[in-house]
Tab-separated table of C-alpha atoms in Angstrom:
chain	number	residue	atom	x	y	z
A	273	MET	CA	-24.560	-3.880	1.230
A	274	SER	CA	-23.890	-7.583	1.083
A	275	LEU	CA	-21.208	-9.273	-1.172
A	276	PRO	CA	-21.886	-12.717	-2.926
A	277	PRO	CA	-19.920	-15.598	-2.157
A	278	PRO	CA	-16.944	-16.591	-4.198
A	279	ARG	CA	-17.704	-18.673	-7.389
A	280	ALA	CA	-15.847	-20.813	-9.640
A	281	GLN	CA	-14.796	-18.938	-13.030
A	282	ALA	CA	-12.095	-19.101	-15.638
A	283	PHE	CA	-10.203	-16.419	-17.557
A	284	HIS	CA	-8.243	-16.986	-20.640
A	285	GLY	CA	-6.165	-14.596	-22.193
A	286	THR	CA	-3.152	-12.693	-21.532
A	287	ILE	CA	-1.760	-12.985	-17.805
A	288	VAL	CA	0.722	-11.032	-16.069
A	289	HIS	CA	2.292	-11.966	-12.668
A	290	SER	CA	5.452	-11.258	-10.918
A	291	THR	CA	7.400	-13.992	-9.069
A	292	GLY	CA	10.161	-12.112	-8.105
A	293	LEU	CA	12.243	-8.896	-8.379
A	294	SER	CA	13.122	-9.290	-11.770
A	295	ASP	CA	10.545	-11.984	-12.704
A	296	LEU	CA	7.732	-10.918	-14.445
A	297	HIS	CA	6.089	-13.441	-16.154
A	298	ILE	CA	3.359	-12.119	-19.224
A	299	LEU	CA	1.761	-15.433	-20.372
A	300	GLU	CA	-0.145	-15.409	-23.652
A	301	ASN	CA	-3.297	-17.395	-24.272
A	302	ALA	CA	-3.070	-18.435	-20.811
A	303	LEU	CA	-6.216	-20.235	-18.326
A	304	LEU	CA	-6.521	-19.586	-14.813
A	305	VAL	CA	-9.207	-21.469	-13.159
A	306	VAL	CA	-10.882	-19.979	-9.269
A	307	ASP	CA	-12.238	-22.959	-7.733
A	308	PRO	CA	-15.540	-22.065	-5.811
A	309	GLY	CA	-13.871	-20.655	-2.484
A	310	GLY	CA	-12.250	-18.020	-4.106
A	311	ARG	CA	-8.711	-19.605	-4.801
A	312	ILE	CA	-6.549	-20.022	-7.909
A	313	ALA	CA	-7.084	-23.539	-9.100
A	314	SER	CA	-4.511	-23.988	-11.806
A	315	LEU	CA	-2.841	-21.148	-14.220
A	316	ASP	CA	-1.200	-22.792	-17.182
A	317	SER	CA	-0.147	-20.831	-20.837
A	318	ASP	CA	-0.235	-21.310	-24.442
A	319	LEU	CA	-3.489	-22.911	-24.321
A	320	SER	CA	-5.769	-22.144	-27.592
A	321	PRO	CA	-9.441	-21.595	-27.473
A	322	ASP	CA	-10.081	-25.482	-28.459
A	323	GLN	CA	-7.876	-26.725	-25.487
A	324	VAL	CA	-9.612	-24.053	-23.487
A	325	ALA	CA	-13.157	-25.858	-24.128
A	326	SER	CA	-11.651	-29.239	-23.677
A	327	LYS	CA	-10.074	-28.307	-20.273
A	328	LEU	CA	-13.361	-27.049	-18.756
A	329	PRO	CA	-16.760	-27.945	-18.059
A	330	PRO	CA	-19.233	-26.171	-20.325
A	331	SER	CA	-20.973	-24.651	-17.003
A	332	LEU	CA	-18.109	-22.813	-15.942
A	333	PRO	CA	-18.208	-19.314	-16.584
A	334	LEU	CA	-15.312	-18.320	-18.457
A	335	VAL	CA	-13.996	-14.441	-19.511
A	336	SER	CA	-12.078	-14.521	-22.811
A	337	LEU	CA	-9.674	-11.550	-22.799
A	338	SER	CA	-9.102	-9.900	-26.537
A	339	HIS	CA	-6.100	-7.883	-27.542
A	340	GLY	CA	-5.750	-5.001	-25.485
A	341	GLN	CA	-6.945	-6.884	-21.890
A	342	LEU	CA	-4.988	-8.342	-19.229
A	343	LEU	CA	-5.393	-9.893	-16.128
A	344	VAL	CA	-3.118	-8.578	-13.064
A	345	PRO	CA	-2.830	-9.185	-9.390
A	346	GLY	CA	-4.693	-6.913	-7.133
A	347	LEU	CA	-2.552	-3.862	-6.304
A	348	VAL	CA	-1.483	-3.588	-2.653
A	349	ASP	CA	-0.806	0.248	-1.119
A	350	THR	CA	0.873	-0.551	1.711
A	351	HIS	CA	0.551	2.901	3.370
A	352	HIS	CA	-2.724	5.231	2.959
A	353	HIS	CA	-4.029	7.462	5.663
A	354	ALA	CA	-7.827	7.256	5.285
A	355	PRO	CA	-8.731	10.450	7.133
A	356	GLN	CA	-7.070	12.136	4.718
A	357	TRP	CA	-9.042	11.738	1.374
A	358	LEU	CA	-10.662	15.057	1.516
A	359	HIS	CA	-7.468	17.079	1.890
A	360	ARG	CA	-5.689	15.160	-0.730
A	361	GLY	CA	-2.892	17.675	-2.699
A	362	GLN	CA	-3.667	20.279	-0.099
A	363	GLY	CA	-0.713	22.246	1.489
A	364	GLN	CA	2.050	21.218	-1.227
A	365	GLY	CA	5.699	22.631	-0.562
A	366	LEU	CA	5.001	22.934	3.610
A	367	HIS	CA	7.700	21.028	5.377
A	368	ILE	CA	6.116	17.746	7.115
A	369	LEU	CA	5.507	19.448	10.736
A	370	GLU	CA	3.776	22.636	9.298
A	371	TRP	CA	2.096	20.732	7.399
A	372	LEU	CA	0.407	18.493	9.788
A	373	ASP	CA	-0.567	21.270	12.235
A	374	GLN	CA	-1.746	23.243	9.078
A	375	VAL	CA	-3.827	20.816	6.923
A	376	ALA	CA	-3.690	17.429	8.532
A	377	PHE	CA	-4.464	17.472	11.918
A	378	PRO	CA	-7.732	19.817	11.388
A	379	HIS	CA	-9.306	17.610	8.748
A	380	GLU	CA	-8.715	14.526	10.711
A	381	SER	CA	-9.978	15.876	13.780
A	382	ARG	CA	-13.387	15.766	12.068
A	383	PHE	CA	-13.619	11.877	12.322
A	384	GLY	CA	-14.966	12.646	15.783
A	385	ASP	CA	-18.221	12.960	13.845
A	386	ALA	CA	-19.283	9.204	13.072
A	387	ALA	CA	-21.617	10.252	10.550
A	388	HIS	CA	-18.526	12.209	8.871
A	389	ALA	CA	-16.225	9.041	9.046
A	390	ARG	CA	-19.010	6.563	7.492
A	391	ARG	CA	-19.806	8.977	4.462
A	392	VAL	CA	-16.131	9.445	4.041
A	393	TYR	CA	-14.596	6.343	4.457
A	394	HIS	CA	-17.251	4.545	2.253
A	395	ASP	CA	-15.892	6.877	-0.104
A	396	VAL	CA	-12.100	5.972	0.463
A	397	VAL	CA	-12.795	2.225	0.069
A	398	THR	CA	-14.959	2.697	-3.139
A	399	GLY	CA	-12.619	4.787	-4.921
A	400	MET	CA	-9.740	2.556	-3.487
A	401	LEU	CA	-11.283	-0.660	-4.867
A	402	ARG	CA	-12.011	1.078	-8.343
A	403	GLN	CA	-8.543	1.910	-8.921
A	404	GLY	CA	-7.446	-1.627	-8.367
A	405	VAL	CA	-6.470	-1.484	-4.710
A	406	THR	CA	-7.382	-4.952	-3.408
A	407	THR	CA	-5.476	-4.867	-0.100
A	408	ALA	CA	-4.395	-1.495	1.879
A	409	SER	CA	-2.590	-1.159	4.958
A	410	TYR	CA	-4.753	1.914	6.470
A	411	TYR	CA	-3.825	4.482	9.233
A	412	GLY	CA	-7.460	5.708	10.606
A	413	SER	CA	-7.777	8.626	12.896
A	414	LEU	CA	-7.134	8.997	16.934
A	415	HIS	CA	-10.998	7.853	17.301
A	416	ARG	CA	-12.484	4.878	18.469
A	417	GLU	CA	-15.938	4.829	16.481
A	418	ALA	CA	-14.229	6.154	13.227
A	419	THR	CA	-11.796	3.254	13.388
A	420	LYS	CA	-14.148	0.881	13.773
A	421	LEU	CA	-16.220	2.139	10.964
A	422	LEU	CA	-13.273	1.960	8.809
A	423	ALA	CA	-13.060	-1.753	9.279
A	424	ASP	CA	-16.906	-2.441	9.251
A	425	ILE	CA	-16.700	-0.758	5.628
A	426	CYS	CA	-13.666	-2.503	4.520
A	427	LEU	CA	-15.258	-5.935	5.167
A	428	GLN	CA	-18.669	-5.209	4.025
A	429	ARG	CA	-17.307	-4.052	0.614
A	430	GLY	CA	-14.806	-6.530	0.373
A	431	GLN	CA	-11.677	-4.811	0.472
A	432	ARG	CA	-8.525	-6.691	1.948
A	433	ALA	CA	-7.239	-4.359	4.776
A	434	LEU	CA	-5.073	-3.362	7.917
A	435	VAL	CA	-6.963	-0.934	9.920
A	436	GLY	CA	-5.370	1.007	12.547
A	437	LYS	CA	-6.278	3.180	15.295
A	438	CYS	CA	-3.604	6.454	14.991
A	439	ASN	CA	-1.644	6.785	18.334
A	440	MET	CA	-1.105	10.415	19.164
A	441	SER	CA	-0.568	11.449	23.120
A	442	ARG	CA	1.549	14.905	22.318
A	443	ASN	CA	2.805	17.355	20.215
A	444	ALA	CA	-0.536	17.781	18.389
A	445	PRO	CA	-3.209	20.478	18.977
A	446	ASP	CA	-5.148	19.761	22.428
A	447	TRP	CA	-8.460	19.374	19.990
A	448	TYR	CA	-6.813	16.422	18.548
A	449	ARG	CA	-4.782	14.095	20.537
A	450	ASP	CA	-5.255	11.354	22.852
A	451	ALA	CA	-6.214	12.126	26.699
A	452	GLY	CA	-3.425	10.703	27.949
A	453	VAL	CA	-1.489	7.329	27.372
A	454	PRO	CA	-4.129	4.727	29.238
A	455	GLU	CA	-6.872	6.167	26.899
A	456	SER	CA	-4.938	5.657	23.793
A	457	LEU	CA	-3.864	1.974	24.576
A	458	ALA	CA	-7.567	1.258	26.142
A	459	VAL	CA	-9.276	2.514	23.151
A	460	THR	CA	-6.516	0.661	20.507
A	461	VAL	CA	-7.550	-2.589	22.598
A	462	ASP	CA	-10.865	-2.288	21.973
A	463	CYS	CA	-10.540	-1.205	18.198
A	464	ILE	CA	-8.211	-4.647	17.837
A	465	ASP	CA	-10.728	-6.492	19.410
A	466	HIS	CA	-13.904	-4.739	17.700
A	467	ILE	CA	-11.801	-5.687	14.279
A	468	ARG	CA	-11.061	-9.627	15.282
A	469	ARG	CA	-14.613	-10.130	15.939
A	470	LEU	CA	-15.580	-8.938	12.588
A	471	ASP	CA	-13.192	-11.245	10.807
A	472	PRO	CA	-11.917	-13.851	13.370
A	473	ALA	CA	-9.748	-15.738	10.964
A	474	GLY	CA	-8.270	-12.349	9.340
A	475	ASP	CA	-9.032	-13.494	5.826
A	476	LEU	CA	-9.995	-9.938	4.951
A	477	VAL	CA	-9.847	-7.136	7.540
A	478	ARG	CA	-7.093	-7.459	10.154
A	479	PRO	CA	-5.865	-4.918	12.920
A	480	VAL	CA	-2.769	-3.136	13.155
A	481	LEU	CA	-0.744	-0.903	15.762
A	482	THR	CA	-0.336	2.733	14.503
A	483	PRO	CA	1.941	4.904	16.407
A	484	ARG	CA	1.606	8.141	14.295
A	485	PHE	CA	5.607	8.218	14.798
A	486	ALA	CA	7.523	9.026	17.992
A	487	ILE	CA	7.158	12.807	17.855
A	488	CYS	CA	3.277	12.304	18.939
A	489	CYS	CA	4.342	9.496	21.292
A	490	ASP	CA	5.152	9.855	24.603
A	491	PRO	CA	7.540	6.937	25.929
A	492	ALA	CA	5.435	5.547	27.870
A	493	LEU	CA	2.957	5.475	24.677
A	494	LEU	CA	5.427	3.491	22.866
A	495	ALA	CA	6.428	1.125	25.771
A	496	GLY	CA	2.708	0.122	26.182
A	497	LEU	CA	2.259	-0.270	21.992
A	498	GLY	CA	5.579	-2.632	22.239
A	499	ALA	CA	3.911	-4.529	24.808
A	500	LEU	CA	0.821	-5.189	22.749
A	501	SER	CA	2.967	-6.463	20.198
A	502	ARG	CA	4.853	-8.889	22.412
A	503	MET	CA	1.536	-10.289	23.714
A	504	SER	CA	0.413	-10.724	20.223
A	505	PRO	CA	2.945	-12.163	17.910
A	506	GLY	CA	0.562	-11.862	14.848
A	507	LEU	CA	-0.071	-8.244	15.227
A	508	PRO	CA	1.556	-5.664	12.259
A	509	ILE	CA	2.816	-2.273	13.544
A	510	GLN	CA	2.991	0.699	11.025
A	511	THR	CA	4.736	3.962	11.812
A	512	HIS	CA	6.519	6.511	9.906
A	513	PHE	CA	10.434	6.150	9.910
A	514	ASN	CA	12.686	8.896	8.867
A	515	GLU	CA	10.457	10.850	6.895
A	516	SER	CA	12.332	13.973	6.326
A	517	ALA	CA	15.325	15.861	7.937
A	518	GLN	CA	12.478	18.088	9.810
A	519	GLU	CA	11.040	14.920	11.110
A	520	LYS	CA	14.265	12.922	11.677
A	521	SER	CA	15.668	16.039	14.020
A	522	ALA	CA	12.642	16.596	15.970
A	523	THR	CA	12.236	12.898	17.071
A	524	LEU	CA	15.817	12.409	18.354
A	525	ALA	CA	15.826	16.260	19.963
A	526	LEU	CA	12.294	14.435	22.106
A	527	PHE	CA	14.532	10.989	22.252
A	528	PRO	CA	18.609	12.640	23.180
A	529	ASP	CA	19.274	8.803	24.533
A	530	PHE	CA	19.115	7.532	20.574
A	531	SER	CA	21.363	8.522	17.719
A	532	ASN	CA	19.126	7.037	15.408
A	533	GLU	CA	15.106	5.928	14.516
A	534	ALA	CA	16.587	2.392	13.899
A	535	ASP	CA	17.564	2.103	18.234
A	536	LEU	CA	15.111	4.055	19.244
A	537	TYR	CA	12.046	1.747	17.614
A	538	ALA	CA	13.623	-1.230	18.207
A	539	HIS	CA	14.239	-0.231	22.146
A	540	TYR	CA	10.331	-0.288	22.415
A	541	GLY	CA	9.622	-3.516	20.783
A	542	LEU	CA	8.219	-2.005	17.601
A	543	LEU	CA	10.547	-3.374	15.020
A	544	ASN	CA	10.233	-6.911	13.497
A	545	GLN	CA	9.088	-8.792	10.774
A	546	ARG	CA	5.644	-7.654	11.121
A	547	SER	CA	6.967	-3.567	10.977
A	548	ILE	CA	5.555	-1.285	8.320
A	549	LEU	CA	8.091	1.322	8.015
A	550	ALA	CA	6.707	4.343	5.878
A	551	HIS	CA	9.138	6.832	3.608
A	552	CYS	CA	12.895	5.861	4.912
A	553	THR	CA	14.206	8.204	2.701
A	554	ILE	CA	17.380	9.519	4.535
A	555	MET	CA	19.195	6.088	5.874
A	556	THR	CA	22.255	5.688	7.345
A	557	GLU	CA	24.325	2.412	6.377
A	558	TYR	CA	23.883	1.232	10.439
A	559	GLU	CA	20.110	1.984	9.999
A	560	THR	CA	19.638	-0.205	6.765
A	561	GLN	CA	21.401	-3.215	7.938
A	562	ARG	CA	19.523	-2.879	10.997
A	563	LEU	CA	16.276	-2.894	9.154
A	564	ALA	CA	17.438	-5.832	7.132
A	565	ASP	CA	18.603	-8.017	10.614
A	566	LEU	CA	15.312	-7.414	11.861
A	567	GLN	CA	13.223	-8.240	8.703
A	568	CYS	CA	11.269	-5.051	8.595
A	569	GLY	CA	9.039	-3.874	5.591
A	570	VAL	CA	9.200	-0.747	3.897
A	571	ALA	CA	6.123	1.086	2.624
A	572	HIS	CA	7.791	3.626	-0.145
A	573	CYS	CA	5.699	6.484	-1.110
A	574	PRO	CA	7.460	8.386	-4.042
A	575	THR	CA	4.293	10.856	-4.626
A	576	ALA	CA	4.317	11.886	-1.328
A	577	ASN	CA	8.232	12.466	-0.614
A	578	MET	CA	8.508	14.600	-3.554
A	579	THR	CA	5.685	17.025	-2.497
A	580	VAL	CA	5.158	17.178	1.016
A	581	GLY	CA	7.956	17.457	3.637
A	582	GLY	CA	10.875	19.815	2.793
A	583	GLY	CA	12.414	18.561	-0.414
A	584	PHE	CA	13.034	16.255	-3.047
A	585	MET	CA	13.262	13.277	-0.903
A	586	ALA	CA	14.121	10.049	-3.014
A	587	ALA	CA	14.405	7.263	-1.082
A	588	PRO	CA	17.266	4.646	-1.582
A	589	VAL	CA	14.754	1.907	-2.585
A	590	LYS	CA	17.422	-0.053	-4.965
A	591	ASP	CA	19.704	-0.396	-1.677
A	592	LEU	CA	16.966	-1.538	0.498
A	593	LEU	CA	16.234	-4.315	-2.145
A	594	ARG	CA	19.909	-5.292	-2.729
A	595	ARG	CA	20.039	-6.131	1.085
A	596	GLY	CA	16.600	-8.294	1.039
A	597	ILE	CA	14.291	-6.003	2.811
A	598	LYS	CA	10.607	-6.062	2.100
A	599	VAL	CA	9.411	-2.941	-0.191
A	600	GLY	CA	6.166	-2.301	-1.179
A	601	LEU	CA	4.431	1.224	-2.898
A	602	GLY	CA	1.904	3.403	-0.735
A	603	THR	CA	0.073	6.125	-2.105
A	604	ASP	CA	0.333	8.191	1.491
A	605	SER	CA	-3.110	10.146	0.911
A	606	GLY	CA	-3.117	13.730	1.717
A	607	GLY	CA	0.549	13.610	2.091
A	608	GLY	CA	1.022	13.569	-1.905
A	609	TYR	CA	-1.833	14.249	-3.834
A	610	SER	CA	-2.757	11.093	-5.744
A	611	SER	CA	-4.429	7.940	-4.406
A	612	SER	CA	-3.406	6.096	-7.479
A	613	MET	CA	-1.037	3.026	-7.306
A	614	LEU	CA	-0.307	3.763	-11.291
A	615	ASN	CA	1.081	6.813	-10.104
A	616	ALA	CA	3.092	5.374	-7.069
A	617	MET	CA	4.608	3.168	-9.805
A	618	ARG	CA	5.558	5.813	-12.124
A	619	HIS	CA	6.790	8.095	-9.676
A	620	SER	CA	8.899	5.545	-7.955
A	621	LEU	CA	10.440	4.947	-11.528
A	622	VAL	CA	10.992	8.994	-11.474
A	623	ALA	CA	12.420	8.903	-8.292
A	624	SER	CA	14.854	5.992	-8.805
A	625	PHE	CA	15.883	7.864	-11.789
A	626	ALA	CA	16.859	11.331	-9.884
A	627	ARG	CA	18.229	9.360	-6.940
A	628	ASP	CA	20.741	7.831	-9.452
A	629	TYR	CA	21.313	11.035	-10.909
A	630	LEU	CA	22.377	12.903	-7.919
A	631	ASN	CA	24.249	9.777	-6.214
A	632	SER	CA	26.572	10.166	-9.432
A	633	CYS	CA	27.283	13.723	-9.337
A	634	SER	CA	30.777	14.840	-7.596
A	635	ASP	CA	31.172	18.740	-7.026
A	636	GLY	CA	28.223	19.717	-8.887
A	637	GLU	CA	29.441	17.233	-11.901
A	638	ALA	CA	27.747	14.562	-13.349
A	639	ALA	CA	30.203	10.998	-13.099
A	640	THR	CA	29.840	8.442	-15.727
A	641	GLY	CA	29.837	4.569	-15.095
A	642	ASN	CA	27.532	4.021	-12.005
A	643	ASN	CA	25.859	1.377	-14.236
A	644	ASN	CA	22.301	2.961	-13.147
A	645	ALA	CA	23.243	1.759	-9.477
A	646	ALA	CA	19.985	3.198	-7.800
A	647	SER	CA	17.753	2.871	-10.761
A	648	LEU	CA	14.781	1.057	-10.360
A	649	SER	CA	12.959	-1.368	-13.320
A	650	PHE	CA	9.927	-1.555	-14.613
A	651	GLU	CA	9.921	-5.179	-13.475
A	652	GLU	CA	10.871	-3.997	-10.124
A	653	VAL	CA	8.333	-1.387	-9.943
A	654	PHE	CA	5.713	-3.942	-10.911
A	655	TYR	CA	6.454	-6.704	-8.242
A	656	MET	CA	6.461	-3.843	-5.219
A	657	ALA	CA	2.846	-2.963	-6.527
A	658	THR	CA	1.915	-6.274	-5.948
A	659	GLN	CA	3.526	-9.152	-4.548
A	660	GLY	CA	6.301	-6.790	-2.902
A	661	GLY	CA	3.705	-5.051	-1.186
A	662	ALA	CA	1.693	-8.437	0.057
A	663	ASP	CA	4.583	-9.415	1.705
A	664	VAL	CA	5.096	-6.375	3.177
A	665	VAL	CA	1.664	-5.923	5.169
A	666	GLY	CA	1.549	-9.867	5.643
A	667	PHE	CA	-0.623	-11.204	3.189
A	668	GLY	CA	2.255	-12.670	0.891
A	669	ASP	CA	1.482	-16.371	1.278
A	670	GLU	CA	-2.054	-15.354	0.235
A	671	VAL	CA	-2.005	-12.551	-2.519
A	672	GLY	CA	-0.134	-10.818	-4.677
A	673	SER	CA	0.723	-13.203	-7.419
A	674	PHE	CA	-1.443	-15.910	-9.183
A	675	HIS	CA	0.514	-19.002	-7.722
A	676	PRO	CA	-2.362	-21.873	-7.593
A	677	GLY	CA	-3.552	-22.335	-4.179
A	678	LYS	CA	-3.557	-18.305	-3.264
A	679	GLN	CA	-6.677	-15.907	-3.079
A	680	PHE	CA	-7.890	-14.430	-6.279
A	681	ASP	CA	-7.502	-10.854	-6.210
A	682	ALA	CA	-7.282	-9.396	-9.568
A	683	VAL	CA	-7.752	-6.929	-12.068
A	684	VAL	CA	-8.951	-7.072	-15.692
A	685	VAL	CA	-7.354	-4.351	-17.686
A	686	ASP	CA	-8.945	-3.062	-20.911
A	687	ILE	CA	-6.800	-0.331	-23.004
A	688	THR	CA	-8.894	-0.577	-25.899
A	689	ARG	CA	-11.075	2.368	-27.080
A	690	ALA	CA	-14.141	0.784	-25.616
A	691	CYS	CA	-12.964	1.757	-21.821
A	692	ASP	CA	-13.005	5.527	-22.651
A	693	GLY	CA	-9.705	6.075	-21.427
A	694	VAL	CA	-6.974	8.645	-22.101
A	695	ASN	CA	-4.061	6.116	-22.298
A	696	ALA	CA	-1.710	5.681	-24.868
A	697	PRO	CA	-3.910	4.253	-27.708
A	698	LEU	CA	-3.812	0.472	-28.567
A	699	GLU	CA	-2.273	-0.381	-31.907
A	700	GLU	CA	-3.336	-3.832	-33.660
A	701	ASP	CA	0.670	-4.875	-33.640
A	702	ASP	CA	1.501	-3.936	-29.799
A	703	SER	CA	2.654	-6.836	-28.060
A	704	PRO	CA	1.336	-8.123	-24.317
A	705	ARG	CA	4.073	-5.984	-23.008
A	706	THR	CA	3.365	-3.123	-24.580
A	707	VAL	CA	0.017	-3.504	-23.458
A	708	LEU	CA	1.015	-3.616	-19.809
A	709	GLU	CA	3.320	-0.896	-20.272
A	710	LYS	CA	0.981	1.735	-21.447
A	711	PHE	CA	-1.624	0.739	-18.899
A	712	VAL	CA	0.946	1.004	-16.144
A	713	MET	CA	2.360	4.563	-17.668
A	714	THR	CA	-0.744	5.608	-18.860
A	715	GLY	CA	-3.861	4.581	-17.848
A	716	ASP	CA	-6.185	4.983	-14.907
A	717	ASP	CA	-8.982	3.179	-13.305
A	718	ARG	CA	-11.164	3.619	-16.506
A	719	ASN	CA	-8.985	1.204	-17.676
A	720	MET	CA	-9.542	-1.175	-14.732
A	721	THR	CA	-13.090	-2.618	-15.613
A	722	SER	CA	-13.123	-5.549	-12.923
A	723	VAL	CA	-11.854	-5.766	-9.555
A	724	PHE	CA	-11.946	-9.326	-7.619
A	725	VAL	CA	-11.037	-9.788	-4.051
A	726	ARG	CA	-11.204	-13.877	-3.307
A	727	GLY	CA	-12.850	-14.304	-6.164
A	728	VAL	CA	-15.506	-11.966	-5.559
A	729	LYS	CA	-16.321	-8.822	-8.020
A	730	VAL	CA	-16.145	-5.653	-6.060
A	731	HIS	CA	-15.810	-3.259	-8.690
A	732	GLY	CA	-16.804	-2.970	-12.116
A	733	ARG	CA	-18.638	-4.375	-14.911
């Protein structure tokens, strides 16, 4: 499939984006102009149709958004296991290590078959674009060919993505682990080279180092990946971090010289401003501050944290944000049950409300006056799904908001009856804020009528 080149175009109507955690801008009668290279040329608000007509050349295609329609930035999924697409929702309630052995590893091992990988990864990328995910950070399987295919398909379909070969040399079945440290590193380098040849400038697809987690990596493998990171300062890193009590205990038992995962990963050179740490549900004061000092990013995956792993794990997101730590949202895929970033947004609110209540309890009695210390706001959740996520995965200077000069990654939202969705119905007197809330809290992919990446329509009418 060959995508058309970017084109100049314009949008007039309600345009929404975030410029900060609490800075949600809902611009009415706004005009956004995209230049021929797929970048945002200008963004103005409060323009009448006559003013718009006077500003634009007659030949420029114009999309006029009516009541119930919005333009929002493309959504960013900071943590997604692409090989788990087929087994989403299976094994609910299992602890994480049992879930890996019984569900994830058997399914992921099938990606040694390139034909299987090609078929599934086409579905993954198509399905994610359909749900407005214009940027994703993907874990692949451990297989060379399958990882290359995932990168190929992202580029062909026009999705912005990080793609990583999953490194795992131990504590996995013989039929699903790397043959050894040298092979794991060699395949990693080959996949990195392939992705860089595909997209030398890294405009759309970039490689990412992907140690699954320390449980599955020999010390020599972690050291080798840390060496690759030092040799390539722009290379991002993704792994799991303090995902559950079971995982944390198993990790520290394997690495008795360390008392926490922050010092462990930092020792091997895997924590820096390019690190994407998934979950971070059980954090100590020391570890949280260490991540802040090292400028790491966090991929918050509330759906998975509440369904697979062993308990209701509500990450301390508000505390992370207060310390200036970059936080984005992730769907995780098989570890939860939903690939929807809208669900990730909703569940991040639910998890934060639960954590706020639990934090306010003392000896089983609810305390008062905690001022919602752990609760997230709608504004913060929207930011994490867009600009915050873009910052975490290293694309924040290019996408995430509608600042002029950025690439045009966007979703046209429609909650009118014409989209045939099951969202809360549009009323004549609904404000733009109400339309946005109805979309985020009750909408789905049916409300995403067009999806653009770098000015090119990659999904929709």
